[in-house]
mmCIF file with all atom_site columns, C-alpha atoms in Angstrom:
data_model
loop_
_atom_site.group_PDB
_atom_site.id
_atom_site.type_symbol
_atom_site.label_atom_id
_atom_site.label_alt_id
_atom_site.label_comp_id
_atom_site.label_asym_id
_atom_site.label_entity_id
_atom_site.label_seq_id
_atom_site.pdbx_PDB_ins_code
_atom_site.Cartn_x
_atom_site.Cartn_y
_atom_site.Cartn_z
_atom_site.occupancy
_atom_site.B_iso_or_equiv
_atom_site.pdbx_formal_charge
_atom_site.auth_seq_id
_atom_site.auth_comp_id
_atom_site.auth_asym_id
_atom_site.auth_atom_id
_atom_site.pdbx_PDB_model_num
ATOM 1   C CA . UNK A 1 1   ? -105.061 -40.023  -120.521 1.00 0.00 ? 1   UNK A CA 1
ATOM 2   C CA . UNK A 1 2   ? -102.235 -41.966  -118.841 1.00 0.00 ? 2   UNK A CA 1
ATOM 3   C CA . UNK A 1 3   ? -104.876 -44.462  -117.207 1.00 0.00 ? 3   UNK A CA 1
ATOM 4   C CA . UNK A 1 4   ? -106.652 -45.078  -120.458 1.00 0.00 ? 4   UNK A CA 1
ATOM 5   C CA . UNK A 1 5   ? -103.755 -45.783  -122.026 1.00 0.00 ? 5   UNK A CA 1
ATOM 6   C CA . UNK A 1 6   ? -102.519 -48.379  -119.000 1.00 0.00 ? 6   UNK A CA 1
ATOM 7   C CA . UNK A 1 7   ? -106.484 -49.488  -119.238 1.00 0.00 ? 7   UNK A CA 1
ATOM 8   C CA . UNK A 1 8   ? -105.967 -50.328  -122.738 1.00 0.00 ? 8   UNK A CA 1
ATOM 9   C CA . UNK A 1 9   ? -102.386 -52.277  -122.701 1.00 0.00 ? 9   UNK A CA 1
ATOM 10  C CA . UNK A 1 10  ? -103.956 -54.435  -119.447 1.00 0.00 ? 10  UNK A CA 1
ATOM 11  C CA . UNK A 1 11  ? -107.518 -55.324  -121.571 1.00 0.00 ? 11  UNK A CA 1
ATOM 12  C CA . UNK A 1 12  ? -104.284 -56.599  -124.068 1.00 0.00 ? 12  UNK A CA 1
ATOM 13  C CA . UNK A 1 13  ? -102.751 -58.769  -121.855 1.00 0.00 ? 13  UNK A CA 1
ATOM 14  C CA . UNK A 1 14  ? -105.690 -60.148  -120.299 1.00 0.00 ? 14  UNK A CA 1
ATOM 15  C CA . UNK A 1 15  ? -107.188 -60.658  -123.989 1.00 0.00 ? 15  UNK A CA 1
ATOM 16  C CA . UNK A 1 16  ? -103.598 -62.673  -124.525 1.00 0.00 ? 16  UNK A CA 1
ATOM 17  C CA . UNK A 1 17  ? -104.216 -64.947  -121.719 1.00 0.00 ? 17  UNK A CA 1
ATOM 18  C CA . UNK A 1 18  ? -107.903 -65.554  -122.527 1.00 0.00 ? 18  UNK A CA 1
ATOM 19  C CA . UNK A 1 19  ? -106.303 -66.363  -125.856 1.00 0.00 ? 19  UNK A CA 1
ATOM 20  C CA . UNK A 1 20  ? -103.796 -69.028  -124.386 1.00 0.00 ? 20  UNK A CA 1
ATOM 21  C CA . UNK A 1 21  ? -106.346 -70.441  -122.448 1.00 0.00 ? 21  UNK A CA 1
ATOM 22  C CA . UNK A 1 22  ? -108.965 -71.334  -124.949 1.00 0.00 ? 22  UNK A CA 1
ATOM 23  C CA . UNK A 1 23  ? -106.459 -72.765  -127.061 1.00 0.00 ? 23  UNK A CA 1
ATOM 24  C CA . UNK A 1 24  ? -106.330 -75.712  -124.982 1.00 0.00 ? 24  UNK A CA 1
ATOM 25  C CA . UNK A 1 25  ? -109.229 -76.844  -126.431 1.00 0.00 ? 25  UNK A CA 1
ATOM 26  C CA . UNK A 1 26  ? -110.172 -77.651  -129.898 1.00 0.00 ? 26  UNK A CA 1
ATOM 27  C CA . UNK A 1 27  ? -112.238 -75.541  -131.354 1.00 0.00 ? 27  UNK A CA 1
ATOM 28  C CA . UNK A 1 28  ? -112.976 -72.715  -128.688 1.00 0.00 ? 28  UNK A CA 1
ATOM 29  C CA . UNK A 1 29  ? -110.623 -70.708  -131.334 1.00 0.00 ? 29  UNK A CA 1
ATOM 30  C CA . UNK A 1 30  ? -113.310 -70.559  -133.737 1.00 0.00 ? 30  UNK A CA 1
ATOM 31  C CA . UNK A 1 31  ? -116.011 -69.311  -131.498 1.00 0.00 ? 31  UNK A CA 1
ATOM 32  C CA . UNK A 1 32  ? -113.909 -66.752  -129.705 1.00 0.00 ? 32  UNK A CA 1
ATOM 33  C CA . UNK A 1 33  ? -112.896 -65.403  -133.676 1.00 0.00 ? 33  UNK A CA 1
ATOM 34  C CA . UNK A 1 34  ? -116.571 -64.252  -134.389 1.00 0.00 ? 34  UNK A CA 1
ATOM 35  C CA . UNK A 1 35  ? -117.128 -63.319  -131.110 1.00 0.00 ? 35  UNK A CA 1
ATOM 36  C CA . UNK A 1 36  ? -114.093 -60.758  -131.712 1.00 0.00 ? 36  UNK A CA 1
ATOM 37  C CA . UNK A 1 37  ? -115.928 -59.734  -135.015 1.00 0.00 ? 37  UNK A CA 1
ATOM 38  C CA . UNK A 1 38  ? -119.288 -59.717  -134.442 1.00 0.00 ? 38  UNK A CA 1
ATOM 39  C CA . UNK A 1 39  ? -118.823 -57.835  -131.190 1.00 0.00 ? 39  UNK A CA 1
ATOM 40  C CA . UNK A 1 40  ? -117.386 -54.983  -132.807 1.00 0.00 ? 40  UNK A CA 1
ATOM 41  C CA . UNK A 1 41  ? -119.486 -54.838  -135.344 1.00 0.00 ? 41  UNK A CA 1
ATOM 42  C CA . UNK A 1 42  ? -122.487 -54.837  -133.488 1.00 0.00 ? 42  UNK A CA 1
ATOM 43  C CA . UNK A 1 43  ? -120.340 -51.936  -131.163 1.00 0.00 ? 43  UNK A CA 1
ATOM 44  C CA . UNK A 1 44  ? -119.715 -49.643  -134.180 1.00 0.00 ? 44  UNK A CA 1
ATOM 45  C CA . UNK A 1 45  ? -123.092 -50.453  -135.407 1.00 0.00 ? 45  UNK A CA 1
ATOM 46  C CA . UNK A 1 46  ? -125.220 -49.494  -132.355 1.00 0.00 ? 46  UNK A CA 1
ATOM 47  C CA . UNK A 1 47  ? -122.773 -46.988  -130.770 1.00 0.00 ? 47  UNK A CA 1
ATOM 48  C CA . UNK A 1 48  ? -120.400 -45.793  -133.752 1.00 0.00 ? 48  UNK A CA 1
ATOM 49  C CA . UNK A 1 49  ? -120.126 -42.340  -131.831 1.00 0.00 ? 49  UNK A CA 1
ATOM 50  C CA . UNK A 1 50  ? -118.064 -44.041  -128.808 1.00 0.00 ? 50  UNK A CA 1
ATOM 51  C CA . UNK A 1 51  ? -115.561 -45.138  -130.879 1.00 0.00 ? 51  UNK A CA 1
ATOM 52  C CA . UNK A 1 52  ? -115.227 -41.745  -132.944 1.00 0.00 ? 52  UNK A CA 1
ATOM 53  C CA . UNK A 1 53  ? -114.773 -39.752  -129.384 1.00 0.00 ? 53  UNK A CA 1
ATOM 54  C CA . UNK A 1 54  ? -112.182 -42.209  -128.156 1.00 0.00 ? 54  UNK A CA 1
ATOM 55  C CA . UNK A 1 55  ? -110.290 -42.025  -131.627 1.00 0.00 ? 55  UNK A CA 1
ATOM 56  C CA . UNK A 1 56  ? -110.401 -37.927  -131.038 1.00 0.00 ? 56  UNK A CA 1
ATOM 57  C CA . UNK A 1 57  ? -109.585 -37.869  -127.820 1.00 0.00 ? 57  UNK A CA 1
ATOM 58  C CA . UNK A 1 58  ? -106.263 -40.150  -128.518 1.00 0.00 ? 58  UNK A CA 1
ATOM 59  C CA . UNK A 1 59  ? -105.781 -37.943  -131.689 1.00 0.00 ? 59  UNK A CA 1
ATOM 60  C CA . UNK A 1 60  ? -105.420 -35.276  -129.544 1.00 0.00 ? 60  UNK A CA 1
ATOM 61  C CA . UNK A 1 61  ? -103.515 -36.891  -126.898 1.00 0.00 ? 61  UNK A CA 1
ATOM 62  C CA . UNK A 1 62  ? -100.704 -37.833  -129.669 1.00 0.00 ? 62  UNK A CA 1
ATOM 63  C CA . UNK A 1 63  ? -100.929 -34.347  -131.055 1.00 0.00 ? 63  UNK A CA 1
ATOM 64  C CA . UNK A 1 64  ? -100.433 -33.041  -127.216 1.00 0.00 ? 64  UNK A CA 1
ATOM 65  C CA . UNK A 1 65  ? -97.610  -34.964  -127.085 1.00 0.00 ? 65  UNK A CA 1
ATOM 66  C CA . UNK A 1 66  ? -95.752  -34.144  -129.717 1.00 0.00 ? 66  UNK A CA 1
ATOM 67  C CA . UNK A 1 67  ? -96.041  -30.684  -128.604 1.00 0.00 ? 67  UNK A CA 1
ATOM 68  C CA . UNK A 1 68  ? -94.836  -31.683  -125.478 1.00 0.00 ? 68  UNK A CA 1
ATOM 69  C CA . UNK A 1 69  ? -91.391  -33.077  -126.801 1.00 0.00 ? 69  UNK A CA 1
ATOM 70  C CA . UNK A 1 70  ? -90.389  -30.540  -128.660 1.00 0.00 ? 70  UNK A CA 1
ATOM 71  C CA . UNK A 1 71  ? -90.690  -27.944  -125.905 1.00 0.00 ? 71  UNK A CA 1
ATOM 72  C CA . UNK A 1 72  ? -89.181  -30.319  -123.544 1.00 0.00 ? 72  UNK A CA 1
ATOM 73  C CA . UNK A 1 73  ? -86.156  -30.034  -126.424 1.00 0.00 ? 73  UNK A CA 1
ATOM 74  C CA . UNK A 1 74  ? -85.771  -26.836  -126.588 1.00 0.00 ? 74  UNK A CA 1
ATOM 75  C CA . UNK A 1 75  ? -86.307  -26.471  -122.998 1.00 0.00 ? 75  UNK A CA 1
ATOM 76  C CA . UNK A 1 76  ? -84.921  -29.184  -121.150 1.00 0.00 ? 76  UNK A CA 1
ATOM 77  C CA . UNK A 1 77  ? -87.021  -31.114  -118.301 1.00 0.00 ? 77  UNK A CA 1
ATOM 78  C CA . UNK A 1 78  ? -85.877  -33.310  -114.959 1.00 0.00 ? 78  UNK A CA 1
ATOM 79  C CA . UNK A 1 79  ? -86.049  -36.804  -115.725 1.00 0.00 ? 79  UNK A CA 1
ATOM 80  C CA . UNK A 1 80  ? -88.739  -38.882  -116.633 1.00 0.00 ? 80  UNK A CA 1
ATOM 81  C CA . UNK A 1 81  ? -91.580  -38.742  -113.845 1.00 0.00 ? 81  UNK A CA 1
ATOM 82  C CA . UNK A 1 82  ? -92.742  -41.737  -112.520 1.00 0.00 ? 82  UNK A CA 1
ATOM 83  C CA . UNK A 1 83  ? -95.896  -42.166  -114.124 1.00 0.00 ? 83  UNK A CA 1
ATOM 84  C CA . UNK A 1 84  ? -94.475  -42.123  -117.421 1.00 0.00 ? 84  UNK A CA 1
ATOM 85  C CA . UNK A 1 85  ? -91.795  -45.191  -115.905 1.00 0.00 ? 85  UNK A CA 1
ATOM 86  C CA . UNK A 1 86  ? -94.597  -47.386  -115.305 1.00 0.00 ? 86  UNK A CA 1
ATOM 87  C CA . UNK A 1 87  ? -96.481  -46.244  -118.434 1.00 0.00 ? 87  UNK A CA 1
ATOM 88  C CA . UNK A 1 88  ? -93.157  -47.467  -120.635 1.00 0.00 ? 88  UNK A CA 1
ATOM 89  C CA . UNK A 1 89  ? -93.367  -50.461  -118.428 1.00 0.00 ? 89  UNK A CA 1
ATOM 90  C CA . UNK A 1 90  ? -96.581  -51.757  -119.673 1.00 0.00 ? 90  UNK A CA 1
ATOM 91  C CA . UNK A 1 91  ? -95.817  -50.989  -123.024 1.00 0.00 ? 91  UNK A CA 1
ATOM 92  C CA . UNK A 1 92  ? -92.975  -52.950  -122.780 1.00 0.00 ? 92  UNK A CA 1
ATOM 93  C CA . UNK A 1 93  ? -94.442  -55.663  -121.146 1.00 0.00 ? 93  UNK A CA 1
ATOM 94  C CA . UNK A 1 94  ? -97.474  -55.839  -123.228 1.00 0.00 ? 94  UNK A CA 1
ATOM 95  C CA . UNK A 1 95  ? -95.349  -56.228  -126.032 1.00 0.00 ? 95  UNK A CA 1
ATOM 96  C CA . UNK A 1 96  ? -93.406  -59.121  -124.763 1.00 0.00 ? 96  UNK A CA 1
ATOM 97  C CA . UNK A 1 97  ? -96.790  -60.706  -123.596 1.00 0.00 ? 97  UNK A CA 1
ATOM 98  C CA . UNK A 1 98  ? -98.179  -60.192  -127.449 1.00 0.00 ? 98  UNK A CA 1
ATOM 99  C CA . UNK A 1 99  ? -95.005  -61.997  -128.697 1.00 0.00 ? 99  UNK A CA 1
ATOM 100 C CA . UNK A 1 100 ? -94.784  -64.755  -126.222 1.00 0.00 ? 100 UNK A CA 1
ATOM 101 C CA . UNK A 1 101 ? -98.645  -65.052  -127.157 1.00 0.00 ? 101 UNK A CA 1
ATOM 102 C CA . UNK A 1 102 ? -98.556  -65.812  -130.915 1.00 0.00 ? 102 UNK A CA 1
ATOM 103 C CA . UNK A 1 103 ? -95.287  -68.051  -130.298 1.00 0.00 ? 103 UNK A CA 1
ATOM 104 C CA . UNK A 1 104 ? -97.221  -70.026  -128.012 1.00 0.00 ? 104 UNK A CA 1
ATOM 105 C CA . UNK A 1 105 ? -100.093 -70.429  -130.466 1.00 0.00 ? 105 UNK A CA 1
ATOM 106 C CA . UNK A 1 106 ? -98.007  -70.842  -133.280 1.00 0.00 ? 106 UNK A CA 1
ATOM 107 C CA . UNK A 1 107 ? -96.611  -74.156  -131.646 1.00 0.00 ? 107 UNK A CA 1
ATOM 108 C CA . UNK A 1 108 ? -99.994  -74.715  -129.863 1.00 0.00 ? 108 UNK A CA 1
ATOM 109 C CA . UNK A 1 109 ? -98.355  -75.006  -126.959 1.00 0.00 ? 109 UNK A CA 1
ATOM 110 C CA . UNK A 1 110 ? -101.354 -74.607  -124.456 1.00 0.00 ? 110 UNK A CA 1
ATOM 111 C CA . UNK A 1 111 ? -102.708 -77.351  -125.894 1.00 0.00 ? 111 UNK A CA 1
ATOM 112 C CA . UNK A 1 112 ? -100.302 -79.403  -125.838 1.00 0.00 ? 112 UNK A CA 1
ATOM 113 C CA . UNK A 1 113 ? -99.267  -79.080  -122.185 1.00 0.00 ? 113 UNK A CA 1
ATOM 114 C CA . UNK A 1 114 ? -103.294 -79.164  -121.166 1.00 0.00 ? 114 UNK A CA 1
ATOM 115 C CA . UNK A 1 115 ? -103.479 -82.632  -122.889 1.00 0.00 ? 115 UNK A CA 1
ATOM 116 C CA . UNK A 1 116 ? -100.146 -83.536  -121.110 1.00 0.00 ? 116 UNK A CA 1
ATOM 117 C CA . UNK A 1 117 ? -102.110 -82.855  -117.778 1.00 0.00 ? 117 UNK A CA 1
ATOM 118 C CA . UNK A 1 118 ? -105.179 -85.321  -118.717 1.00 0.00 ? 118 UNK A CA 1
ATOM 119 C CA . UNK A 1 119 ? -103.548 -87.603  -120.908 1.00 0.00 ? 119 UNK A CA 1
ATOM 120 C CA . UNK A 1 120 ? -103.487 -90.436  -118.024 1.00 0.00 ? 120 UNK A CA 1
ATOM 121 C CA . UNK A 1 121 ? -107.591 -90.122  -117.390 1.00 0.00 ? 121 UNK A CA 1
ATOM 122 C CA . UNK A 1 122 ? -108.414 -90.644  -121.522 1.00 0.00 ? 122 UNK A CA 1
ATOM 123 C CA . UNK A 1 123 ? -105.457 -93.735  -121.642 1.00 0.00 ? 123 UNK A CA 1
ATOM 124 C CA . UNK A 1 124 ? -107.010 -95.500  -118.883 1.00 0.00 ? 124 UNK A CA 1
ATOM 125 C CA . UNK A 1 125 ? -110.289 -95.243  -120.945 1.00 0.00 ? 125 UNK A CA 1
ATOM 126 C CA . UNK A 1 126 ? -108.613 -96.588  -123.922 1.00 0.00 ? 126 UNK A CA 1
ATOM 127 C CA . UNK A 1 127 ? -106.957 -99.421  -121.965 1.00 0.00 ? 127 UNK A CA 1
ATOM 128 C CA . UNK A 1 128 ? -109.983 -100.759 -121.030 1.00 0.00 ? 128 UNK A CA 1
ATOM 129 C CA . UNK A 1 129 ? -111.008 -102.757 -124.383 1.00 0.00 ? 129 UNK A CA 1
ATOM 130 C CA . UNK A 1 130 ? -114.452 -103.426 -122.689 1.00 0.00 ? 130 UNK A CA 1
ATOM 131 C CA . UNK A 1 131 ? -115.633 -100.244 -121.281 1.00 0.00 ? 131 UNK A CA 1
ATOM 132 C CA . UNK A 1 132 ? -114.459 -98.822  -124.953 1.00 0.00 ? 132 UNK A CA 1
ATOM 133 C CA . UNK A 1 133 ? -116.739 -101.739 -126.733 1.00 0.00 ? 133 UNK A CA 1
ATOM 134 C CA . UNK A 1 134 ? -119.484 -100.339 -123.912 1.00 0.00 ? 134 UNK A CA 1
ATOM 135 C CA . UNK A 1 135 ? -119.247 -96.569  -124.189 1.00 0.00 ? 135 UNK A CA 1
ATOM 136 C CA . UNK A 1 136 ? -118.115 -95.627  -127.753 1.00 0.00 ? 136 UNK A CA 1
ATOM 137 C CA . UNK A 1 137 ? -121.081 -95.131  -129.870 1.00 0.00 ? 137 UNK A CA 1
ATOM 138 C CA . UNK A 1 138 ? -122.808 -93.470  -127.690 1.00 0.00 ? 138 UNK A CA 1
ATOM 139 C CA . UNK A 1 139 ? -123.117 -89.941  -125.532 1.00 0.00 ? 139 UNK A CA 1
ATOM 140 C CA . UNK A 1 140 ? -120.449 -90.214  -122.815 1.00 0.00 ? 140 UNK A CA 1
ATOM 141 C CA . UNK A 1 141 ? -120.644 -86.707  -121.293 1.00 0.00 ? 141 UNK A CA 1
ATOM 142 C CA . UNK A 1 142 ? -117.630 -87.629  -119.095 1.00 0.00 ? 142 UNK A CA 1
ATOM 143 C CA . UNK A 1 143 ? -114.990 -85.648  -117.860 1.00 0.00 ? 143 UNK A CA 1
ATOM 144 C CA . UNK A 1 144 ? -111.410 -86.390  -118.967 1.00 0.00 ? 144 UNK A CA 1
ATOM 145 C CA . UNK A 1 145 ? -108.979 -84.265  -117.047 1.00 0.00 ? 145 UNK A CA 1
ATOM 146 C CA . UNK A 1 146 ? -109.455 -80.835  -118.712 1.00 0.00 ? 146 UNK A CA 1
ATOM 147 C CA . UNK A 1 147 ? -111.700 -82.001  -120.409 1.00 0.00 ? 147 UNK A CA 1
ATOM 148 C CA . UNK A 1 148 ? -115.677 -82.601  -121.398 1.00 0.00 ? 148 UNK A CA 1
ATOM 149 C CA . UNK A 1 149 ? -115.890 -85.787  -123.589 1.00 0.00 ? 149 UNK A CA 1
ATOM 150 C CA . UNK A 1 150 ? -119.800 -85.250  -124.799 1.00 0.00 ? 150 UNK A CA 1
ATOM 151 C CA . UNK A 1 151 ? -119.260 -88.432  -127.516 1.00 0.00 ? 151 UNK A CA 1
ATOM 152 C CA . UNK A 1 152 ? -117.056 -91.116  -128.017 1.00 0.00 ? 152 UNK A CA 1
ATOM 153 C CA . UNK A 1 153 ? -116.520 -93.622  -131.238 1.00 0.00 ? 153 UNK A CA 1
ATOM 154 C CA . UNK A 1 154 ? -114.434 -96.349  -132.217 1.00 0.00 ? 154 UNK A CA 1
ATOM 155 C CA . UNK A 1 155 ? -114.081 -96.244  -135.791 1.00 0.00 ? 155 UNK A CA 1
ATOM 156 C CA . UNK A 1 156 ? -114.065 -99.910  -137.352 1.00 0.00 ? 156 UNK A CA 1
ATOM 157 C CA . UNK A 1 157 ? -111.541 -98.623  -140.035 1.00 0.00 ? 157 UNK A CA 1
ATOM 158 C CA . UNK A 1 158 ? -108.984 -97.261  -136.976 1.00 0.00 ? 158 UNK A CA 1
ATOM 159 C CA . UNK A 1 159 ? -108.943 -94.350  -134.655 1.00 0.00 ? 159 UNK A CA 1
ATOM 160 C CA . UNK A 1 160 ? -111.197 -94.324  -131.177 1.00 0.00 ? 160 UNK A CA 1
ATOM 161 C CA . UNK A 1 161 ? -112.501 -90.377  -131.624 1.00 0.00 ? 161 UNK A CA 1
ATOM 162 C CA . UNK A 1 162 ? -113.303 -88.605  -128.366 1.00 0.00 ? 162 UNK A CA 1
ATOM 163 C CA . UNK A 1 163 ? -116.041 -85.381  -129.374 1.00 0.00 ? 163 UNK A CA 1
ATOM 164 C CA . UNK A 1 164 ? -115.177 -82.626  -126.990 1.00 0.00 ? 164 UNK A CA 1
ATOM 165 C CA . UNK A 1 165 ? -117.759 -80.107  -128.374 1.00 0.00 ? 165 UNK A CA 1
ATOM 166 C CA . UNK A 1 166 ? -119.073 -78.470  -131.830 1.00 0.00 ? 166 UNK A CA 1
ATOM 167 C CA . UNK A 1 167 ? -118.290 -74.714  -132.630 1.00 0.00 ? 167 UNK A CA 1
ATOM 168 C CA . UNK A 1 168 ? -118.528 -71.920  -135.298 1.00 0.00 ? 168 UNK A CA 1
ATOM 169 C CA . UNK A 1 169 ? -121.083 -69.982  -136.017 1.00 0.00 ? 169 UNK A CA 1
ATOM 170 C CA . UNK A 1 170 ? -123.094 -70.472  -139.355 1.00 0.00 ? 170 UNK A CA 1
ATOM 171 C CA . UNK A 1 171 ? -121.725 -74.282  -139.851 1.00 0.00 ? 171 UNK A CA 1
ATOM 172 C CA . UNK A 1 172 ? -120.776 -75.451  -136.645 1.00 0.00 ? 172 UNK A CA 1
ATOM 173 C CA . UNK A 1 173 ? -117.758 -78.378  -137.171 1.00 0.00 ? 173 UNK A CA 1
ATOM 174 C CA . UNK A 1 174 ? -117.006 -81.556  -134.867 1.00 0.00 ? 174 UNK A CA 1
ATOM 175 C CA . UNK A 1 175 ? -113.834 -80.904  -132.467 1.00 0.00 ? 175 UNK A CA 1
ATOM 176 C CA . UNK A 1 176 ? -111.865 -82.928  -130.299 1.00 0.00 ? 176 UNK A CA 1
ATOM 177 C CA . UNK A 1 177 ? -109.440 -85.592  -129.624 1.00 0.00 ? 177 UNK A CA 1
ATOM 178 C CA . UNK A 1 178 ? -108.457 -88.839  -131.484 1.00 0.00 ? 178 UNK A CA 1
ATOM 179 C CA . UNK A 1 179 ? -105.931 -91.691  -130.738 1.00 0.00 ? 179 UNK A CA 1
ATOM 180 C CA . UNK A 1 180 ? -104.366 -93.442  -134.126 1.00 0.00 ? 180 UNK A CA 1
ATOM 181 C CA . UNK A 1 181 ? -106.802 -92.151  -136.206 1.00 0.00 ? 181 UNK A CA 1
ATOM 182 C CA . UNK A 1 182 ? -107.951 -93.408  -139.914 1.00 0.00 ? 182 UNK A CA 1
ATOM 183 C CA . UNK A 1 183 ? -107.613 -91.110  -143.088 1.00 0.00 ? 183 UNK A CA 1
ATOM 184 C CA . UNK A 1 184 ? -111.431 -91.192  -143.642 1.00 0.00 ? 184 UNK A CA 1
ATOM 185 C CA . UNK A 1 185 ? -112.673 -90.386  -140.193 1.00 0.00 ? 185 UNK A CA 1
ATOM 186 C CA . UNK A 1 186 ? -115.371 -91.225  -137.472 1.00 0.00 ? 186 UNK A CA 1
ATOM 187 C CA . UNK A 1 187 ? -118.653 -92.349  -139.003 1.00 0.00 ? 187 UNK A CA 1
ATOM 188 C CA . UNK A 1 188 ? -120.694 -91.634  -136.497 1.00 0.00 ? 188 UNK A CA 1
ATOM 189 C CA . UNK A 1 189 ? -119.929 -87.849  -136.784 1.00 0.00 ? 189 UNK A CA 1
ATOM 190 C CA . UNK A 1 190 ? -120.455 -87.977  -140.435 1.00 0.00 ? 190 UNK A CA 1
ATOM 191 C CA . UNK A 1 191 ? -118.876 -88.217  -144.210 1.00 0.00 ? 191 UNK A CA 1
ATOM 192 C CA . UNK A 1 192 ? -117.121 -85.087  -143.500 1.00 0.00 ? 192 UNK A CA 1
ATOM 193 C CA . UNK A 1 193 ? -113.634 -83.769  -144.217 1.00 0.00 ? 193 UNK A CA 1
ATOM 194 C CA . UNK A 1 194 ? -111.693 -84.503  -141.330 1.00 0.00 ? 194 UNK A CA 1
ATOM 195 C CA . UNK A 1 195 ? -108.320 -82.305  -140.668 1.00 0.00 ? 195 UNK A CA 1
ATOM 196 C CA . UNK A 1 196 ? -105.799 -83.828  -137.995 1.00 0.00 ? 196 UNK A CA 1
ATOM 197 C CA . UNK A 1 197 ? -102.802 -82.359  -136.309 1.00 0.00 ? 197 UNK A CA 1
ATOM 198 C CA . UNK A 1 198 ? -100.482 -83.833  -133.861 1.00 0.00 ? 198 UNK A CA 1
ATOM 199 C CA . UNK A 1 199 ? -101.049 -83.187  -130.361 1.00 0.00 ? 199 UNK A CA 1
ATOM 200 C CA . UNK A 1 200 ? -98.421  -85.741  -128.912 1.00 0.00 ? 200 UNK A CA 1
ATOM 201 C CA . UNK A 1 201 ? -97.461  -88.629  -129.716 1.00 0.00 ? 201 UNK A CA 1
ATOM 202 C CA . UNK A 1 202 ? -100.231 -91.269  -131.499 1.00 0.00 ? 202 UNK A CA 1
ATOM 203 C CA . UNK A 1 203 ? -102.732 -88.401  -129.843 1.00 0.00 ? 203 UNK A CA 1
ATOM 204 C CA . UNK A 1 204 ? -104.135 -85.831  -132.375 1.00 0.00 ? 204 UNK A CA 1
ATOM 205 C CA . UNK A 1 205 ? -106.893 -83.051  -132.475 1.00 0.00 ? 205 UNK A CA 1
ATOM 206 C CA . UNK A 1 206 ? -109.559 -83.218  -135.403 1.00 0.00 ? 206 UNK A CA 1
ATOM 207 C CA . UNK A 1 207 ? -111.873 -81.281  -137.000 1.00 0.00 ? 207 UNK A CA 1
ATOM 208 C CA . UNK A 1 208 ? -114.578 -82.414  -139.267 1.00 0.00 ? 208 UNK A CA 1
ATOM 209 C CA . UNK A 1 209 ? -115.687 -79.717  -141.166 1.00 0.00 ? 209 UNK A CA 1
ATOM 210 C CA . UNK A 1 210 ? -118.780 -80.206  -144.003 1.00 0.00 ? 210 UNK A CA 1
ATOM 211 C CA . UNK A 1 211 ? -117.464 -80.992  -147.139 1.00 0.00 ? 211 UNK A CA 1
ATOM 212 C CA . UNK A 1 212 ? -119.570 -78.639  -149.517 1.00 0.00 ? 212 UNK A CA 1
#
């Protein structure tokens, strides 16, 4: 029981840092959201009876447990074993990860420090006046750093829009990265309603969602 337990905590870390890492680009949020709902749904759905055993089977480990401390009270024990050390080890440590996690998110760090790293490769597009004239308004499919640029635009009414990908699920939305942008938006990718938030500096990340 011990080993599922440890199992569990390290599938939460890892799920953490698959979390941080995806957060470096826009959008790749959204799609890894359904994937955690639809997944289980489709789990519970097809195999609802794995879930039931596992919920026993800790239900019974807790219950155990308990048991186990109070005749350890009235009957006094050696110190902790080992294997219950490194248990309370990972517990405390995936706790601190979890934390450290939705801090990091909250300030969208990840993405902030993976635009950091490729900053240099989308300025020296942008510095170029006539490879911009050239390229935006059409499909670039260019790396950037970190990054796939699959569209570029320079918007007449301000803003030169890099499109690093579309994601969701039922209505997908236009993500990616934008230097001084305009209120309105890119017209190429549509009259949508375009959200913005600061990334650094003039740089931010959109999103243009369909305005129903």
């Amino acid at each position: 029981m011990a080993f599922i337990v440890i199992l569990i905590l390290i599938t939460v870390q890892l799920t953490c840092l698959g979390l941080l890492w995806i957060s470096c680009f826009p959008g790749m949020s959204v799609d890894a959201s359904w994937i955690l709902i639809i997944v289980p749904y489709v789990f519970l759905t097809q195999y609802g009876y794995i879930p039931m055993v596992v919920t026993l089977v800790l239900l019974g480990w807790a219950i155990g447990s308990r048991k186990r401390q109070r005749n350890q009270s009235s009957h006094p024990l050696p110190q902790p074993t080992r294997r219950r050390s490194v248990k309370k080890w990972f517990v405390i440590m995936t706790g601190s990860v979890v934390v450290c996690t939705c801090v990091l998110l909250g300030l969208n760090l990840p993405q902030k420090i993976a635009f950091s790293l490729s900053r240099s490769a989308f300025e020296a597009f942008i510095a170029d006046s006539a490879q911009v004239k050239q390229v935006c308004g059409q499909n670039v499919r260019q790396q950037f750093g970190l990054y796939r640029v699959e569209d570029c635009d320079r918007d007449p009414r301000g803003g030169i829009y890099f499109l690093t990908g579309w994601h969701g699920f039922m209505f997908t939305a236009a993500y990616g990265f934008v230097y001084q942008p305009n209120p309105e938006g890119s017209q190429r990718f549509g009259q949508d309603s375009y959200t913005y938030q600061v990334v650094i500096d003039q740089w931010y990340w959109f999103r243009a969602s369909q305005d129903w």
